[in-house]
Amino acid sequence: MATAAQDASTAGSALTFPEGFLWGSATASYQIEGAAAEDGRTPSIWDTYARTPGKVRNGDTGDIATDHYHRWREDVAMMADLGIGAYRFSLAWPRVQPTGRGPAVQKGLDFYRRLVDELLEKGIKPVATLYHWDLPQELEDAGGWPERATAERFAEYAAIAADALGDRVATWTTLNEPWCSAFLGYGSGVHAPGRTDPVDALRAAHHLNLGHGLAVQALRSRIPADAQVSVTLNIHHVRPLTDAAEDVDSARRIDALANRVYTGPMLGGAYPEDLLKDTAGLTDWSFVRDGDLTEIHQPLDFLGVNYYTPTLVSKADGSGTHNSDGHGRSSHSPWPAADEVAFHQPPGETTAMGWAVDATGLYDLLRRLGSDFPGLPLVITENGAAFDDYADPNGEVKDPARIAYVRDHLAAVHRAIQDGTDVRGYFLWSLLDNFEWGYGYSKRFGAVYVDYPTGRRIPKASARWYSEVARTGVLPGV
Ligand code: IFM
């Protein structure tokens, strides 16, 4: 039976995706690699943050994580067995360039070279993300993303990565979810480095934008002309609670802070006027220098979209909360100059994160992006769900709720494609259960279960189900 969140128009029939649609899975370095102090790797901001008492649930750290640094061959073999066509992973900056400056460490580069070679050998397309939140601690000590120099260092690191891997990686992503880096890292402080200053959050957003633009140029000047460059944004699908003008205006304000602060300069070459006006009481944005917007506004081959749940807002009236971000509670808001906005729990079932399950949000989001940025292909670089999975006495992990979640979201993607939106691929988050940031290992997003004490991998029922979809390109009817 079709649920409210399900794509009712396509329920019941098998859906065939276009030829060449990319079926992938995704991970990130700090969440899976472990080997935190091996082969010259130095601490990132997440090592420091996780070791700070009270920051991460149960005091968990990424010291060992899923031990992918040692088990990478087994993980690639598992992906090959599952018929996964593409693998989105990130490079750990402190493994490649431990101080964030100067020469690279060969052993760090070699790890990624071996990984990529093995992927290619198995016919899996590597998709490399340069930055999924593990800033070298030394760069944070020098001021972190609120400082312009960090953007310049990022471009140097991008050049190192391109020189080392550009002959074998044909798809690159600069940043993953810079909203989280800026607004959770420097605003609400629920992510590393745990700072809580709204102006620093806005400065960080700008310098992440600048770092992106400089890195795109560094990549382009080194990789083959037909290689692809992108950025991944966790575009929030913001809905007003009612049609009242003040609720609609709250949605506009959050859309500016969540989305257009990035898409404006990256895809349009300007910060949105309404964002500058909304935040004028905090900053005059004089940290944006002449020429920055030209550096940031670089052609991209596709936009990576991460979607999990919609965001529901209204004007604050005593209901809802002031600082909801779905990533943990803080007395500091991740939303600068938005004290008048309240966040509400959308109706319906939720995942183990407490996030509402609503595939219509993905459909609406894709349609909007397709119309706002015509000619720019879209790739779902993350979508998935955490549930309280466990291995049963037979050693099996049954996760029907994850299968339903992914199926409904894929149906939404299919409908968006049918309706004319150019979506080229889908990456399931995540390949493996892993370190879920402030929640540590308490949340399991993987298609493959990880038994942390032993490191043993057990493909869940959803992994087998996704494998069939990836191999055939057909979403079975329900
Ligand atoms: O685990 C994260 C990932 O690192 C970034 N996107 C959201 C996922 C689930 O919270």
Short mmCIF file of C-alpha atoms and ligand atoms in Angstrom, two decimals:
data_model
loop_
_atom_site.label_atom_id
_atom_site.label_comp_id
_atom_site.label_asym_id
_atom_site.label_seq_id
_atom_site.Cartn_x
_atom_site.Cartn_y
_atom_site.Cartn_z
CA MET A 1 0.00 0.00 0.00
CA ALA A 2 1.30 3.46 -0.84
CA THR A 3 2.08 5.56 2.23
CA ALA A 4 1.71 9.32 2.23
CA ALA A 5 5.46 9.56 1.85
CA GLN A 6 5.52 7.12 -1.01
CA ASP A 7 5.36 8.20 -4.59
CA ALA A 8 1.76 7.16 -5.10
CA SER A 9 1.74 7.72 -8.85
CA THR A 10 4.29 4.97 -9.42
CA ALA A 11 3.34 2.47 -6.70
CA GLY A 12 2.73 -1.00 -8.04
CA SER A 13 4.72 -0.93 -11.25
CA ALA A 14 8.39 -1.74 -11.89
CA LEU A 15 10.36 1.35 -12.83
CA THR A 16 13.18 1.25 -15.34
CA PHE A 17 15.91 3.84 -14.99
CA PRO A 18 17.65 5.38 -18.00
CA GLU A 19 20.55 3.56 -19.62
CA GLY A 20 23.82 4.71 -18.05
CA PHE A 21 22.22 5.79 -14.75
CA LEU A 22 24.93 5.47 -12.12
CA TRP A 23 24.24 3.18 -9.14
CA GLY A 24 26.63 3.90 -6.32
CA SER A 25 27.31 3.83 -2.63
CA ALA A 26 29.07 6.45 -0.55
CA THR A 27 31.31 6.78 2.50
CA ALA A 28 33.65 9.37 4.03
CA SER A 29 37.21 9.07 5.30
CA TYR A 30 36.81 9.89 9.00
CA GLN A 31 33.66 7.81 9.25
CA ILE A 32 35.22 4.57 8.02
CA GLU A 33 39.01 4.59 7.77
CA GLY A 34 40.32 4.39 11.34
CA ALA A 35 44.16 4.18 11.42
CA ALA A 36 44.06 7.67 12.85
CA ALA A 37 47.76 7.87 13.60
CA GLU A 38 49.17 5.59 10.91
CA ASP A 39 51.54 6.35 8.06
CA GLY A 40 51.99 9.99 8.96
CA ARG A 41 48.35 10.97 9.40
CA THR A 42 47.95 13.76 11.95
CA PRO A 43 44.81 14.78 13.87
CA SER A 44 41.96 16.45 12.06
CA ILE A 45 39.42 18.67 13.76
CA TRP A 46 37.22 15.61 14.16
CA ASP A 47 39.93 13.71 16.08
CA THR A 48 40.24 16.64 18.44
CA TYR A 49 36.50 17.15 18.77
CA ALA A 50 35.75 13.46 19.33
CA ARG A 51 38.38 13.33 22.08
CA THR A 52 36.80 16.26 23.86
CA PRO A 53 34.61 14.86 26.65
CA GLY A 54 30.89 15.27 26.07
CA LYS A 55 31.06 16.04 22.37
CA VAL A 56 30.37 12.64 20.82
CA ARG A 57 27.92 10.08 22.16
CA ASN A 58 29.56 7.37 24.28
CA GLY A 59 32.93 9.08 23.80
CA ASP A 60 33.24 7.34 20.42
CA THR A 61 36.06 8.38 18.08
CA GLY A 62 37.15 7.53 14.55
CA ASP A 63 40.41 5.96 15.80
CA ILE A 64 39.41 2.54 14.48
CA ALA A 65 36.00 3.17 12.88
CA THR A 66 35.29 0.31 10.43
CA ASP A 67 39.03 -0.25 9.96
CA HIS A 68 38.60 0.37 6.25
CA TYR A 69 42.22 1.56 6.04
CA HIS A 70 43.20 -2.08 6.53
CA ARG A 71 40.11 -3.78 5.10
CA TRP A 72 39.74 -1.73 1.93
CA ARG A 73 40.39 -4.68 -0.35
CA GLU A 74 37.62 -6.68 1.30
CA ASP A 75 35.30 -3.67 1.07
CA VAL A 76 35.95 -3.22 -2.64
CA ALA A 77 35.39 -6.94 -3.20
CA MET A 78 32.10 -6.67 -1.35
CA MET A 79 31.00 -3.77 -3.56
CA ALA A 80 31.93 -5.77 -6.63
CA ASP A 81 29.90 -8.75 -5.32
CA LEU A 82 26.97 -6.41 -4.82
CA GLY A 83 27.24 -5.12 -8.37
CA ILE A 84 27.71 -1.51 -7.28
CA GLY A 85 28.76 0.63 -10.25
CA ALA A 86 30.36 3.62 -8.53
CA TYR A 87 31.95 4.36 -5.18
CA ARG A 88 31.98 7.82 -3.66
CA PHE A 89 34.70 8.16 -1.02
CA SER A 90 36.62 11.07 0.46
CA LEU A 91 40.31 11.70 0.92
CA ALA A 92 41.46 12.48 4.44
CA TRP A 93 43.32 15.77 4.08
CA PRO A 94 45.54 15.06 7.15
CA ARG A 95 46.51 11.71 5.68
CA VAL A 96 47.60 13.33 2.41
CA GLN A 97 49.07 16.59 3.72
CA PRO A 98 49.33 16.26 7.50
CA THR A 99 49.89 19.88 8.42
CA GLY A 100 47.59 21.21 5.72
CA ARG A 101 50.59 22.90 4.13
CA GLY A 102 53.60 21.91 2.14
CA PRO A 103 54.51 18.55 0.69
CA ALA A 104 52.31 15.48 0.65
CA VAL A 105 52.95 12.22 2.44
CA GLN A 106 53.55 9.50 -0.12
CA LYS A 107 52.06 6.73 2.02
CA GLY A 108 48.79 8.62 2.30
CA LEU A 109 48.60 9.14 -1.44
CA ASP A 110 49.53 5.52 -2.03
CA PHE A 111 46.59 4.35 0.04
CA TYR A 112 44.15 6.17 -2.23
CA ARG A 113 46.02 5.12 -5.37
CA ARG A 114 45.72 1.45 -4.38
CA LEU A 115 42.06 1.90 -3.50
CA VAL A 116 41.31 3.56 -6.83
CA ASP A 117 43.26 0.98 -8.79
CA GLU A 118 41.34 -1.82 -7.11
CA LEU A 119 38.03 -0.11 -7.85
CA LEU A 120 38.96 0.33 -11.50
CA GLU A 121 40.14 -3.24 -11.67
CA LYS A 122 36.71 -4.37 -10.45
CA GLY A 123 34.89 -2.06 -12.86
CA ILE A 124 33.69 0.34 -10.14
CA LYS A 125 33.86 4.03 -10.99
CA PRO A 126 35.73 6.04 -8.31
CA VAL A 127 34.17 9.36 -7.30
CA ALA A 128 36.58 11.28 -5.07
CA THR A 129 35.53 13.98 -2.62
CA LEU A 130 38.33 16.25 -1.45
CA TYR A 131 36.77 17.42 1.78
CA HIS A 132 34.27 15.60 3.95
CA TRP A 133 34.95 17.58 7.12
CA ASP A 134 38.36 16.38 8.33
CA LEU A 135 40.32 19.64 8.32
CA PRO A 136 43.93 19.24 9.52
CA GLN A 137 43.97 20.46 13.13
CA GLU A 138 46.92 22.75 12.38
CA LEU A 139 44.78 24.73 9.97
CA GLU A 140 42.04 25.08 12.58
CA ASP A 141 44.68 26.26 15.06
CA ALA A 142 45.53 28.95 12.52
CA GLY A 143 41.90 30.07 12.42
CA GLY A 144 40.08 27.40 10.40
CA TRP A 145 37.45 28.08 7.74
CA PRO A 146 36.56 31.57 9.01
CA GLU A 147 40.01 32.57 7.70
CA ARG A 148 40.73 33.17 4.04
CA ALA A 149 44.06 31.33 4.19
CA THR A 150 42.24 28.03 4.71
CA ALA A 151 40.64 28.40 1.27
CA GLU A 152 44.07 28.98 -0.24
CA ARG A 153 45.49 25.92 1.53
CA PHE A 154 42.54 23.89 0.26
CA ALA A 155 43.40 24.77 -3.34
CA GLU A 156 46.99 23.60 -2.78
CA TYR A 157 45.74 20.32 -1.36
CA ALA A 158 43.37 19.94 -4.34
CA ALA A 159 46.37 20.33 -6.64
CA ILE A 160 48.27 17.61 -4.76
CA ALA A 161 45.30 15.25 -4.99
CA ALA A 162 44.83 15.97 -8.70
CA ASP A 163 48.54 15.40 -9.45
CA ALA A 164 48.46 12.08 -7.62
CA LEU A 165 45.11 10.70 -8.77
CA GLY A 166 44.06 12.72 -11.79
CA ASP A 167 45.22 10.03 -14.18
CA ARG A 168 42.80 7.50 -12.67
CA VAL A 169 39.93 9.39 -11.02
CA ALA A 170 37.57 10.89 -13.61
CA THR A 171 34.97 12.34 -11.23
CA TRP A 172 35.80 14.85 -8.48
CA THR A 173 33.81 16.62 -5.81
CA THR A 174 35.34 19.56 -3.97
CA LEU A 175 33.30 19.83 -0.76
CA ASN A 176 30.72 17.67 0.93
CA GLU A 177 27.90 19.61 2.60
CA PRO A 178 29.68 22.89 3.32
CA TRP A 179 26.54 23.92 5.23
CA CYS A 180 27.48 21.44 7.95
CA SER A 181 31.12 22.56 7.98
CA ALA A 182 30.17 26.23 8.41
CA PHE A 183 26.96 26.27 10.40
CA LEU A 184 27.27 23.14 12.57
CA GLY A 185 31.03 23.51 12.95
CA TYR A 186 31.20 27.26 13.71
CA GLY A 187 27.57 28.16 14.52
CA SER A 188 25.83 25.61 16.73
CA GLY A 189 29.06 23.78 17.55
CA VAL A 190 27.54 20.29 17.29
CA HIS A 191 30.21 19.40 14.73
CA ALA A 192 33.97 19.94 14.83
CA PRO A 193 35.60 22.25 15.61
CA GLY A 194 32.69 23.06 17.94
CA ARG A 195 32.82 26.85 17.76
CA THR A 196 29.69 28.92 18.30
CA ASP A 197 29.89 32.32 16.66
CA PRO A 198 27.31 33.24 13.98
CA VAL A 199 29.71 35.62 12.21
CA ASP A 200 32.41 32.95 12.09
CA ALA A 201 29.80 30.63 10.56
CA LEU A 202 29.10 33.14 7.77
CA ARG A 203 32.81 33.80 7.25
CA ALA A 204 33.37 30.04 7.08
CA ALA A 205 30.60 29.71 4.49
CA HIS A 206 32.31 32.30 2.31
CA HIS A 207 35.75 30.77 2.64
CA LEU A 208 34.35 27.32 1.87
CA ASN A 209 32.83 28.85 -1.27
CA LEU A 210 36.17 30.43 -2.13
CA GLY A 211 38.01 27.17 -1.40
CA HIS A 212 35.59 25.38 -3.71
CA GLY A 213 36.18 27.83 -6.56
CA LEU A 214 39.96 27.78 -6.19
CA ALA A 215 39.95 23.98 -5.95
CA VAL A 216 37.82 23.64 -9.09
CA GLN A 217 40.44 25.69 -10.93
CA ALA A 218 43.33 23.68 -9.45
CA LEU A 219 41.63 20.44 -10.50
CA ARG A 220 40.73 21.63 -13.98
CA SER A 221 44.27 22.74 -14.74
CA ARG A 222 45.58 19.27 -13.89
CA ILE A 223 43.02 16.63 -14.79
CA PRO A 224 42.01 15.55 -18.30
CA ALA A 225 39.53 17.84 -20.06
CA ASP A 226 36.81 15.18 -19.99
CA ALA A 227 37.05 14.59 -16.22
CA GLN A 228 34.09 15.86 -14.22
CA VAL A 229 34.12 18.33 -11.35
CA SER A 230 31.25 18.93 -8.94
CA VAL A 231 30.29 19.98 -5.44
CA THR A 232 27.90 18.20 -3.07
CA LEU A 233 25.37 20.29 -1.17
CA ASN A 234 22.85 19.11 1.40
CA ILE A 235 20.20 21.27 -0.16
CA HIS A 236 17.45 21.63 2.44
CA HIS A 237 13.97 21.23 1.06
CA VAL A 238 12.37 23.96 3.17
CA ARG A 239 8.61 24.05 3.51
CA PRO A 240 6.53 26.68 5.31
CA LEU A 241 4.20 25.29 7.98
CA THR A 242 1.26 27.27 6.50
CA ASP A 243 0.64 29.57 3.56
CA ALA A 244 0.70 32.61 5.85
CA ALA A 245 3.08 35.27 4.52
CA GLU A 246 5.21 35.20 7.68
CA ASP A 247 5.71 31.42 7.45
CA VAL A 248 6.55 31.68 3.78
CA ASP A 249 9.06 34.39 4.64
CA SER A 250 10.62 32.13 7.31
CA ALA A 251 11.07 29.45 4.65
CA ARG A 252 12.69 32.01 2.36
CA ARG A 253 15.10 33.06 5.11
CA ILE A 254 16.16 29.49 5.89
CA ASP A 255 16.43 28.65 2.20
CA ALA A 256 18.90 31.54 1.85
CA LEU A 257 20.99 30.42 4.84
CA ALA A 258 20.89 26.73 3.99
CA ASN A 259 21.03 26.68 0.21
CA ARG A 260 21.42 29.94 -1.65
CA VAL A 261 24.44 30.98 0.46
CA TYR A 262 26.19 28.27 -1.62
CA THR A 263 24.26 28.03 -4.87
CA GLY A 264 24.21 31.83 -5.23
CA PRO A 265 27.97 32.36 -5.54
CA MET A 266 28.87 28.90 -6.89
CA LEU A 267 26.24 28.70 -9.61
CA GLY A 268 25.22 32.33 -10.08
CA GLY A 269 28.27 34.41 -9.14
CA ALA A 270 26.56 36.45 -6.38
CA TYR A 271 25.34 36.22 -2.80
CA PRO A 272 21.56 36.57 -2.64
CA GLU A 273 20.43 40.11 -1.79
CA ASP A 274 17.95 38.83 0.82
CA LEU A 275 20.70 36.89 2.62
CA LEU A 276 22.89 40.01 2.84
CA LYS A 277 19.91 41.99 4.13
CA ASP A 278 18.81 39.36 6.66
CA THR A 279 22.31 39.14 8.15
CA ALA A 280 23.18 42.86 7.94
CA GLY A 281 22.83 43.20 11.73
CA LEU A 282 25.65 40.69 12.18
CA THR A 283 28.11 41.49 9.41
CA ASP A 284 28.65 43.73 6.39
CA TRP A 285 30.26 40.78 4.56
CA SER A 286 33.43 42.83 4.03
CA PHE A 287 35.35 39.55 4.19
CA VAL A 288 34.17 39.05 0.58
CA ARG A 289 36.94 40.66 -1.43
CA ASP A 290 36.88 42.02 -4.96
CA GLY A 291 37.26 39.16 -7.38
CA ASP A 292 36.16 36.44 -4.94
CA LEU A 293 32.86 35.87 -6.67
CA THR A 294 34.57 35.35 -10.00
CA GLU A 295 36.90 32.80 -8.39
CA ILE A 296 33.94 30.97 -6.85
CA HIS A 297 31.69 30.98 -9.91
CA GLN A 298 33.25 28.13 -11.89
CA PRO A 299 31.50 25.87 -14.39
CA LEU A 300 30.54 22.51 -12.88
CA ASP A 301 29.72 19.25 -14.65
CA PHE A 302 26.99 18.30 -12.20
CA LEU A 303 25.58 19.22 -8.82
CA GLY A 304 25.72 16.59 -6.08
CA VAL A 305 22.56 16.58 -3.97
CA ASN A 306 22.29 14.98 -0.53
CA TYR A 307 18.73 14.53 0.68
CA TYR A 308 17.33 12.80 3.76
CA THR A 309 14.27 14.69 5.00
CA PRO A 310 12.41 17.97 4.48
CA THR A 311 12.69 21.01 6.76
CA LEU A 312 9.45 22.52 8.10
CA VAL A 313 9.47 26.10 9.41
CA SER A 314 7.19 28.86 10.58
CA LYS A 315 7.50 32.24 12.22
CA ALA A 316 8.33 31.65 15.87
CA ASP A 317 5.18 31.71 18.00
CA GLY A 318 6.24 29.58 20.95
CA SER A 319 5.78 26.24 19.16
CA GLY A 320 8.61 24.39 17.45
CA THR A 321 12.25 24.99 18.31
CA HIS A 322 14.70 27.74 17.43
CA ASN A 323 17.72 25.70 16.56
CA SER A 324 16.65 22.47 15.00
CA ASP A 325 19.15 21.16 12.50
CA GLY A 326 18.62 17.43 12.78
CA HIS A 327 22.22 16.93 13.84
CA GLY A 328 22.05 17.31 17.59
CA ARG A 329 21.01 19.88 20.16
CA SER A 330 22.92 22.95 21.15
CA SER A 331 22.00 26.12 22.98
CA HIS A 332 23.47 27.94 19.98
CA SER A 333 21.53 28.11 16.74
CA PRO A 334 23.14 27.04 13.48
CA TRP A 335 20.99 29.68 11.74
CA PRO A 336 22.46 33.20 12.01
CA ALA A 337 19.91 36.00 12.26
CA ALA A 338 16.98 33.61 12.25
CA ASP A 339 15.75 33.78 15.85
CA GLU A 340 12.29 34.56 14.53
CA VAL A 341 12.08 31.20 12.79
CA ALA A 342 10.72 28.06 14.46
CA PHE A 343 11.46 24.52 13.24
CA HIS A 344 8.83 21.80 13.36
CA GLN A 345 8.87 18.04 13.16
CA PRO A 346 7.24 17.07 9.85
CA PRO A 347 4.40 14.58 10.29
CA GLY A 348 4.70 10.84 9.73
CA GLU A 349 7.14 8.06 10.45
CA THR A 350 10.75 8.76 11.32
CA THR A 351 14.13 7.05 11.05
CA ALA A 352 16.41 6.31 14.01
CA MET A 353 17.73 9.87 13.61
CA GLY A 354 14.23 11.18 14.27
CA TRP A 355 14.16 12.47 10.68
CA ALA A 356 10.77 12.35 8.93
CA VAL A 357 10.52 9.93 6.03
CA ASP A 358 9.17 11.89 3.06
CA ALA A 359 10.17 11.03 -0.48
CA THR A 360 7.97 13.77 -1.90
CA GLY A 361 10.56 16.22 -0.54
CA LEU A 362 13.17 14.68 -2.81
CA TYR A 363 10.87 14.88 -5.83
CA ASP A 364 10.01 18.53 -5.15
CA LEU A 365 13.66 19.37 -4.51
CA LEU A 366 14.86 17.80 -7.75
CA ARG A 367 12.16 19.57 -9.73
CA ARG A 368 13.11 22.88 -8.18
CA LEU A 369 16.83 22.42 -8.85
CA GLY A 370 16.11 21.36 -12.40
CA SER A 371 14.18 24.54 -13.00
CA ASP A 372 16.53 26.87 -11.06
CA PHE A 373 19.66 25.54 -12.78
CA PRO A 374 18.70 24.36 -16.25
CA GLY A 375 21.45 22.52 -18.07
CA LEU A 376 23.17 21.40 -14.86
CA PRO A 377 22.85 17.62 -14.39
CA LEU A 378 22.06 16.40 -10.88
CA VAL A 379 23.42 13.37 -9.05
CA ILE A 380 22.01 12.16 -5.73
CA THR A 381 25.32 11.83 -3.91
CA GLU A 382 23.67 10.71 -0.64
CA ASN A 383 20.33 9.32 0.38
CA GLY A 384 19.57 6.66 2.95
CA ALA A 385 18.39 6.08 6.49
CA ALA A 386 19.54 4.96 9.92
CA PHE A 387 17.55 2.26 11.67
CA ASP A 388 18.22 0.18 14.79
CA ASP A 389 19.61 -2.82 12.94
CA TYR A 390 20.92 -5.94 14.64
CA ALA A 391 22.18 -9.34 13.59
CA ASP A 392 19.62 -12.01 14.45
CA PRO A 393 20.60 -15.44 15.89
CA ASN A 394 21.12 -16.70 12.33
CA GLY A 395 23.55 -13.87 11.72
CA GLU A 396 21.16 -12.09 9.35
CA VAL A 397 20.26 -8.40 9.40
CA LYS A 398 16.74 -7.73 8.19
CA ASP A 399 16.01 -4.09 7.48
CA PRO A 400 12.69 -3.80 5.64
CA ALA A 401 12.26 -0.17 6.70
CA ARG A 402 15.49 0.79 4.89
CA ILE A 403 14.37 -1.05 1.77
CA ALA A 404 11.05 0.82 1.86
CA TYR A 405 12.85 4.14 2.40
CA VAL A 406 15.26 3.66 -0.49
CA ARG A 407 12.57 2.26 -2.78
CA ASP A 408 10.28 5.24 -2.17
CA HIS A 409 13.10 7.73 -2.71
CA LEU A 410 14.21 5.99 -5.89
CA ALA A 411 10.62 6.10 -7.13
CA ALA A 412 10.68 9.85 -6.49
CA VAL A 413 13.92 10.16 -8.47
CA HIS A 414 12.39 8.15 -11.29
CA ARG A 415 9.33 10.38 -11.37
CA ALA A 416 11.50 13.52 -11.45
CA ILE A 417 13.40 12.06 -14.41
CA GLN A 418 10.14 11.19 -16.18
CA ASP A 419 8.99 14.75 -15.63
CA GLY A 420 12.10 16.12 -17.32
CA THR A 421 14.73 16.58 -14.59
CA ASP A 422 18.24 15.52 -15.55
CA VAL A 423 19.30 13.15 -12.75
CA ARG A 424 22.29 11.00 -13.64
CA GLY A 425 22.90 8.79 -10.63
CA TYR A 426 22.13 7.72 -7.07
CA PHE A 427 24.59 6.97 -4.26
CA LEU A 428 23.25 5.11 -1.27
CA TRP A 429 24.41 6.44 2.06
CA SER A 430 26.11 4.45 3.21
CA LEU A 431 28.01 1.38 2.08
CA LEU A 432 28.85 0.49 5.68
CA ASP A 433 27.61 1.32 9.15
CA ASN A 434 30.04 3.94 10.37
CA PHE A 435 30.90 6.81 12.71
CA GLU A 436 27.85 9.06 12.57
CA TRP A 437 29.56 12.24 13.83
CA GLY A 438 28.08 13.49 17.12
CA TYR A 439 26.10 10.26 17.43
CA GLY A 440 29.21 8.08 17.26
CA TYR A 441 28.45 4.46 16.36
CA SER A 442 24.92 4.57 17.79
CA LYS A 443 23.31 5.18 14.38
CA ARG A 444 23.58 2.64 11.60
CA PHE A 445 23.19 3.98 8.05
CA GLY A 446 24.92 1.11 6.25
CA ALA A 447 23.61 -1.33 3.67
CA VAL A 448 26.29 -3.51 5.21
CA TYR A 449 26.23 -4.14 8.96
CA VAL A 450 29.50 -3.73 10.82
CA ASP A 451 30.07 -5.77 13.95
CA TYR A 452 32.36 -3.23 15.59
CA PRO A 453 34.13 -5.53 18.10
CA THR A 454 35.33 -7.82 15.30
CA GLY A 455 35.02 -5.56 12.25
CA ARG A 456 33.02 -8.28 10.52
CA ARG A 457 30.82 -7.10 7.63
CA ILE A 458 27.34 -8.58 7.11
CA PRO A 459 25.38 -7.39 4.07
CA LYS A 460 21.90 -6.48 5.28
CA ALA A 461 18.77 -7.49 3.36
CA SER A 462 18.79 -3.95 1.89
CA ALA A 463 22.26 -4.54 0.42
CA ARG A 464 20.99 -7.57 -1.48
CA TRP A 465 17.88 -5.69 -2.55
CA TYR A 466 19.92 -2.67 -3.73
CA SER A 467 22.32 -5.00 -5.50
CA GLU A 468 19.47 -6.29 -7.66
CA VAL A 469 18.31 -2.77 -8.47
CA ALA A 470 21.87 -1.69 -9.32
CA ARG A 471 22.49 -4.72 -11.54
CA THR A 472 19.24 -4.43 -13.47
CA GLY A 473 18.52 -0.69 -13.37
CA VAL A 474 14.95 -1.63 -12.50
CA LEU A 475 13.13 -0.73 -9.31
CA PRO A 476 10.73 -3.58 -8.56
CA GLY A 477 7.05 -2.75 -8.15
CA VAL A 478 5.41 -2.98 -4.73
O1 IFM B 1 26.77 10.58 7.80
C1 IFM B 1 26.40 11.76 7.19
C2 IFM B 1 27.36 12.13 6.09
O2 IFM B 1 28.66 12.23 6.56
C3 IFM B 1 26.98 13.47 5.50
N1 IFM B 1 25.60 13.49 5.10
C4 IFM B 1 24.62 13.03 6.06
C5 IFM B 1 25.02 11.67 6.60
C6 IFM B 1 23.96 11.19 7.62
O3 IFM B 1 23.88 12.10 8.67
#
